[in-house]
XYZ file of C-alpha atoms in Angstrom:
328
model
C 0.000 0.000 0.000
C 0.903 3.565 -0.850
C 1.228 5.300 2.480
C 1.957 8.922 3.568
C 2.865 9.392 6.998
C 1.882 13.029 8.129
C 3.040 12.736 11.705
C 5.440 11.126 13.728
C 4.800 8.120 15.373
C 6.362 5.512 17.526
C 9.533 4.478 16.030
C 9.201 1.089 15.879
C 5.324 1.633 14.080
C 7.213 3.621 11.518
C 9.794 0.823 10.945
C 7.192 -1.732 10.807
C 5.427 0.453 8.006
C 8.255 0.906 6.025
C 9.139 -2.909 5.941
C 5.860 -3.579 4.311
C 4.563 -0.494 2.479
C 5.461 1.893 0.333
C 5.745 4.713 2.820
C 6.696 8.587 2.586
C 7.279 10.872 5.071
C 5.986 14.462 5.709
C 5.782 15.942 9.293
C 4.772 19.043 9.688
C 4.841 19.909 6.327
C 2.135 23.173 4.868
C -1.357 21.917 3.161
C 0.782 22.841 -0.496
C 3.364 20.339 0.075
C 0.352 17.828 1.613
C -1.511 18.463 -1.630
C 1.351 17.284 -3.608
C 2.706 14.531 -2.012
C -0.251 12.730 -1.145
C -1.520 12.551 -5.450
C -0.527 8.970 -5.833
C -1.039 7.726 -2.037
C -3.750 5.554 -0.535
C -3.445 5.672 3.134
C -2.886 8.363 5.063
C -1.859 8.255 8.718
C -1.794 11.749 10.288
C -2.190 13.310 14.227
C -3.829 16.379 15.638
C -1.239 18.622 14.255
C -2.451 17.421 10.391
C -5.860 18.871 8.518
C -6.808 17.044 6.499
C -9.184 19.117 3.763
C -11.420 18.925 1.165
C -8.273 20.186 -0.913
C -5.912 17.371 0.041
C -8.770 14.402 -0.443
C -9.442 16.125 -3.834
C -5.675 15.905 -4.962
C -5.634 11.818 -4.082
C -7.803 10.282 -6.875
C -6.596 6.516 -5.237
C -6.994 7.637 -1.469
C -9.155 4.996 0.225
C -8.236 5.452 3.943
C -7.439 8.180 6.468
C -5.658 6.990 9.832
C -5.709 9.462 12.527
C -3.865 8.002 15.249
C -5.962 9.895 18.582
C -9.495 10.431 18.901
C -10.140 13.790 17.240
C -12.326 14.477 14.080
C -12.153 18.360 14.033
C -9.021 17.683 11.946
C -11.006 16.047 9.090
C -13.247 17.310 6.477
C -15.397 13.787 7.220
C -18.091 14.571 5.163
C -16.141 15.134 2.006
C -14.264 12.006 2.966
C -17.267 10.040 3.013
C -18.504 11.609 -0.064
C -15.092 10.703 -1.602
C -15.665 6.673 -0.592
C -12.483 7.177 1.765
C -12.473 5.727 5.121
C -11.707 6.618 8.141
C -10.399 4.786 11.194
C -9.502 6.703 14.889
C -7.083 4.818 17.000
C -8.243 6.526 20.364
C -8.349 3.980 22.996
C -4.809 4.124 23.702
C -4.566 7.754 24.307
C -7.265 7.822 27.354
C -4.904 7.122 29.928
C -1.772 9.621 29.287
C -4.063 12.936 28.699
C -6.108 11.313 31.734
C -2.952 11.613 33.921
C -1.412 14.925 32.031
C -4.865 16.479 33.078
C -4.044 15.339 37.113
C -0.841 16.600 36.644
C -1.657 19.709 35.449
C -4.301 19.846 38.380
C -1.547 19.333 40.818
C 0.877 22.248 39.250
C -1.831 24.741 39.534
C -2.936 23.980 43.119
C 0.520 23.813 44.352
C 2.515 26.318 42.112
C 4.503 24.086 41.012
C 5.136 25.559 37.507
C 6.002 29.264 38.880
C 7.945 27.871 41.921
C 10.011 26.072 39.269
C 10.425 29.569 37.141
C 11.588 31.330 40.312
C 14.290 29.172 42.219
C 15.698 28.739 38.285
C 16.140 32.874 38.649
C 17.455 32.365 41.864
C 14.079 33.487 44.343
C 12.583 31.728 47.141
C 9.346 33.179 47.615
C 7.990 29.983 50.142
C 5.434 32.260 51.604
C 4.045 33.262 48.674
C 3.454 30.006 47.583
C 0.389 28.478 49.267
C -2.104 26.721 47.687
C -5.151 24.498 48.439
C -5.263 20.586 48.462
C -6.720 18.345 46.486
C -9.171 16.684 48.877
C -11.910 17.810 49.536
C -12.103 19.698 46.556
C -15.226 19.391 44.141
C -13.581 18.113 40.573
C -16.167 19.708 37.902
C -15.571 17.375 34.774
C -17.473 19.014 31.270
C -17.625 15.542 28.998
C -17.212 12.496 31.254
C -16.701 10.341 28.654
C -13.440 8.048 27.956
C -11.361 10.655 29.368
C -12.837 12.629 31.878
C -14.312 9.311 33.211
C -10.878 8.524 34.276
C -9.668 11.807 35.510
C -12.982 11.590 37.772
C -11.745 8.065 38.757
C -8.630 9.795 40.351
C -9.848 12.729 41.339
C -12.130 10.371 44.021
C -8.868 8.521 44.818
C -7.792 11.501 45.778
C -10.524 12.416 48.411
C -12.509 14.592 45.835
C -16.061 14.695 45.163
C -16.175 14.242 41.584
C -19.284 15.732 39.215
C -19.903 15.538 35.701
C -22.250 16.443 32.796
C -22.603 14.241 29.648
C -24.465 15.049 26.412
C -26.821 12.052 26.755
C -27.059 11.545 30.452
C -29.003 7.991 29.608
C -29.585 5.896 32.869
C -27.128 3.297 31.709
C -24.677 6.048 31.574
C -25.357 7.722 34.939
C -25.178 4.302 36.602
C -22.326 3.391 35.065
C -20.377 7.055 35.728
C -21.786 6.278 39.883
C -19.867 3.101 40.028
C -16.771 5.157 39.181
C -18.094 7.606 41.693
C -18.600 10.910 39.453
C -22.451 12.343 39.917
C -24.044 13.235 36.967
C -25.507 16.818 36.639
C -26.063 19.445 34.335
C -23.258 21.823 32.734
C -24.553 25.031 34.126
C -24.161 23.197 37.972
C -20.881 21.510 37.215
C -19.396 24.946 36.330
C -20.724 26.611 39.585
C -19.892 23.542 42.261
C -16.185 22.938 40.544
C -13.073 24.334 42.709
C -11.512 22.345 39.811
C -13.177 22.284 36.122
C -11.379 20.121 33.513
C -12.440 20.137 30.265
C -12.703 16.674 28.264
C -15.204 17.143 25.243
C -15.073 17.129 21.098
C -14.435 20.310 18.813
C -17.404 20.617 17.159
C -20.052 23.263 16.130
C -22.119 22.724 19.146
C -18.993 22.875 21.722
C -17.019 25.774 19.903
C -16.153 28.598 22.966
C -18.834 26.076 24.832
C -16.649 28.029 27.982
C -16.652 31.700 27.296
C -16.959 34.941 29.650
C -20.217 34.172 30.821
C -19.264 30.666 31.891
C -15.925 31.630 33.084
C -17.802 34.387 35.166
C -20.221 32.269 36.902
C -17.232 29.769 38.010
C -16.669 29.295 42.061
C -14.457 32.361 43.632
C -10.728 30.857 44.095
C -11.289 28.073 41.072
C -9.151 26.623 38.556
C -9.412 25.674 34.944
C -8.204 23.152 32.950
C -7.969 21.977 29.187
C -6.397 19.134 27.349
C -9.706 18.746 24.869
C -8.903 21.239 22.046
C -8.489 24.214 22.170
C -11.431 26.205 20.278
C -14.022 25.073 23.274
C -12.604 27.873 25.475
C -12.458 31.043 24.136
C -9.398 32.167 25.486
C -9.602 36.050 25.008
C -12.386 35.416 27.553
C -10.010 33.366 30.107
C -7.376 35.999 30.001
C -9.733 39.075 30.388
C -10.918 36.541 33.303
C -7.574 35.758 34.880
C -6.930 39.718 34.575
C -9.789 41.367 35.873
C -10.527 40.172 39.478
C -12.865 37.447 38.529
C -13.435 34.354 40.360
C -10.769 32.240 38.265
C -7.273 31.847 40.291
C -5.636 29.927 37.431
C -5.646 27.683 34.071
C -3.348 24.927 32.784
C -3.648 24.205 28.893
C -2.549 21.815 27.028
C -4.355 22.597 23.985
C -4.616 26.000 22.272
C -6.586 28.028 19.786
C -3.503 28.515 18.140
C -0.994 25.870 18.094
C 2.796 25.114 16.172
C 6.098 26.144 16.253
C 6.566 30.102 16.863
C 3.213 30.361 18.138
C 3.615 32.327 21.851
C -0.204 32.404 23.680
C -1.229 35.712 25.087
C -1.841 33.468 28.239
C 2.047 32.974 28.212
C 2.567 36.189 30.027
C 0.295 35.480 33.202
C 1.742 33.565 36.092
C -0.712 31.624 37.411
C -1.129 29.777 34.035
C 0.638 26.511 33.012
C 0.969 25.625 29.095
C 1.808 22.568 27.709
C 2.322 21.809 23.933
C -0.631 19.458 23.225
C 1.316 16.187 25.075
C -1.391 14.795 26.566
C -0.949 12.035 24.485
C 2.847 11.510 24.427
C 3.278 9.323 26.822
C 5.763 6.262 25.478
C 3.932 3.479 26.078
C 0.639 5.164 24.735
C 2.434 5.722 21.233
C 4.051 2.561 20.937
C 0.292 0.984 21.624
C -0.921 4.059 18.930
C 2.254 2.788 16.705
C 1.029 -0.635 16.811
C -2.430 -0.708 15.888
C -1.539 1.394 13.184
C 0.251 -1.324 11.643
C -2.306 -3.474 12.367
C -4.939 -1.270 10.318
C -2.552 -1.359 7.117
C -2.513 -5.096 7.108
C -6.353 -4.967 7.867
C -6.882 -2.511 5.259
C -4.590 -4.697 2.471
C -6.614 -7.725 3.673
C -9.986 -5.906 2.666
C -10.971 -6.721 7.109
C -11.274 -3.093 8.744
C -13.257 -3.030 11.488
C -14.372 0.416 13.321
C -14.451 2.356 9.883
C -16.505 5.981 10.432
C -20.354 5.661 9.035
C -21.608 7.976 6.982
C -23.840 8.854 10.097
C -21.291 8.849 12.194
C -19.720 11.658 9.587
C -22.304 14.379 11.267
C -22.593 12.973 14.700
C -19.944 13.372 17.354
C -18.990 9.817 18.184
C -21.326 8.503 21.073
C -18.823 7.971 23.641
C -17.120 11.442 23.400
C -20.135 13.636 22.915
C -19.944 15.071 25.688
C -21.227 18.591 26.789
């Protein structure tokens, strides 16, 4: 098979590829240099950092399969793909648990400082004093999508000693019942946002979720809470987060791991605020997450070349957000 590899991957995935397909490479290459290398391809296996536009499908007359190794579909015109015949397979399974404990992680810098106590003793200052910050327990974890994700940040937040609460875009009984046994409550958005001294986001991009947390959220969020993001970054308007962390507003901090803007040269306006941790979209880099990304990948191609994929996005599925990650 005729592959083109738009993002890196595990090593060893890449290897495997190139032992049995006709592979080329392009990371982070512009949408031009997409459009012209991926003419004669039929696969294409791509990350978050990759769109993957009506333009490009257009210029691949034999394209039959898009591989986006993660979750996300905001990346995708999907409705043009299925137009096109092309299919498309996630690989998102394996990615739950890193961003799951990124997003604790980031929880834990923000409550304790850790990120701007780090800055400081680097420029030589030991501000201890100035340097408080609350615990964990006891805390109320807000959790907007409690789906794949933010089911298992919940799960840790209780471990913890935190009351966990989430909202869900189909709260269906099955669902609730299943989200108690983990020990998150389900509830609506408008009271997770109020009762969360933590609020992690963990829902889709889509047209229904798009700045989904804007001013008036941000405004009606518990005095002395935190904020943060490892979903993508257009369902938090960030103008309104900065004018928020800026203005005497409820919101102590935010910790992002995705952005509006994202790549190389790209410095956030958040950047300049010190109770704010940024990350460059890792949630997912974890190394044994990627080599389990890296393999299934492999496993696809020889799926794919054996005429046996499995998990291929409907045509419905093209204009829905997939069931267990529409979340809101």
């Amino acid at each position: 098979m005729k592959i083109l590899l738009a993002s890196s991957i595990d090593p060893g995935a890449v290897q495997g590829l190139e032992a049995e397909h006709d592979v080329v490479r392009a990371f982070g290459v512009p949408e031009d240099t997409l459009v012209d290398l991926v003419q004669d391809r039929e696969a294409v296996v791509f990350r978050s950092g990759v769109t993957i536009s009506a333009r490009v499908l257009d210029a691949a007359p034999n394209l039959g399969l898009l591989v986006r190794a993660g979750s996300g579909l905001d990346n995708i015109d999907v409705a043009h793909a299925v137009r096109r015949g092309v299919q498309i397979v996630r690989v998102p399974g394996s990615s739950a648990q890193p961003v799951a404990e990124l997003t604790f992680g980031l929880l834990l810098s923000l409550a304790r400082n850790v990120a701007l106590a780090d800055r400081l003793v680097r420029q030589g200052h030991w501000p201890k004093p100035d340097l408080g910050g609350p615990l964990l327990a006891g805390k109320t974890l807000g959790i907007v999508g409690a789906g794949r994700i933010g089911s298992r940040v919940g799960e840790m937040g209780v471990a913890w000693g935190m009351r966990a609460v989430g909202c869900v875009d189909k709260p269906t009984p099955p669902v609730v019942a299943a989200l108690a046994e983990r020990g998150i409550t389900v509830t609506d958005f408008d009271t997770v946002v109020r009762e969360a001294d933590f609020l992690c986001l963990h829902l889709p991009l889509d047209e229904k979720t798009r700045h989904i947390v804007d001013g008036r959220v941000l405004s009606r969020m518990k005095p002395g809470s935190f904020l943060v993001n490892v979903a993508r970054g257009g369902v938090l308007d960030e103008r309104a987060l900065h004018a928020a962390l800026t203005d005497g507003g409820p919101l102590f901090g935010a910790a992002l791991d995705v952005h509006e803007r994202e790549g190389e040269g790209v410095v956030p306006a958040l950047a300049t605020l010190p109770n704010v941790v940024l990350t460059p979209h890792i949630g997912a880099m974890a190394w044994d997450s990627q080599r389990l990304i890296g393999e299934r990948v492999v496993e696809l191609m020889r799926a794919a070349e054996r005429g046996s994929l499995d998990q291929v996005i409907t045509a419905d599925e093209a204009v829905t957000t997939p069931p267990d990650e529409a979340v809101r």
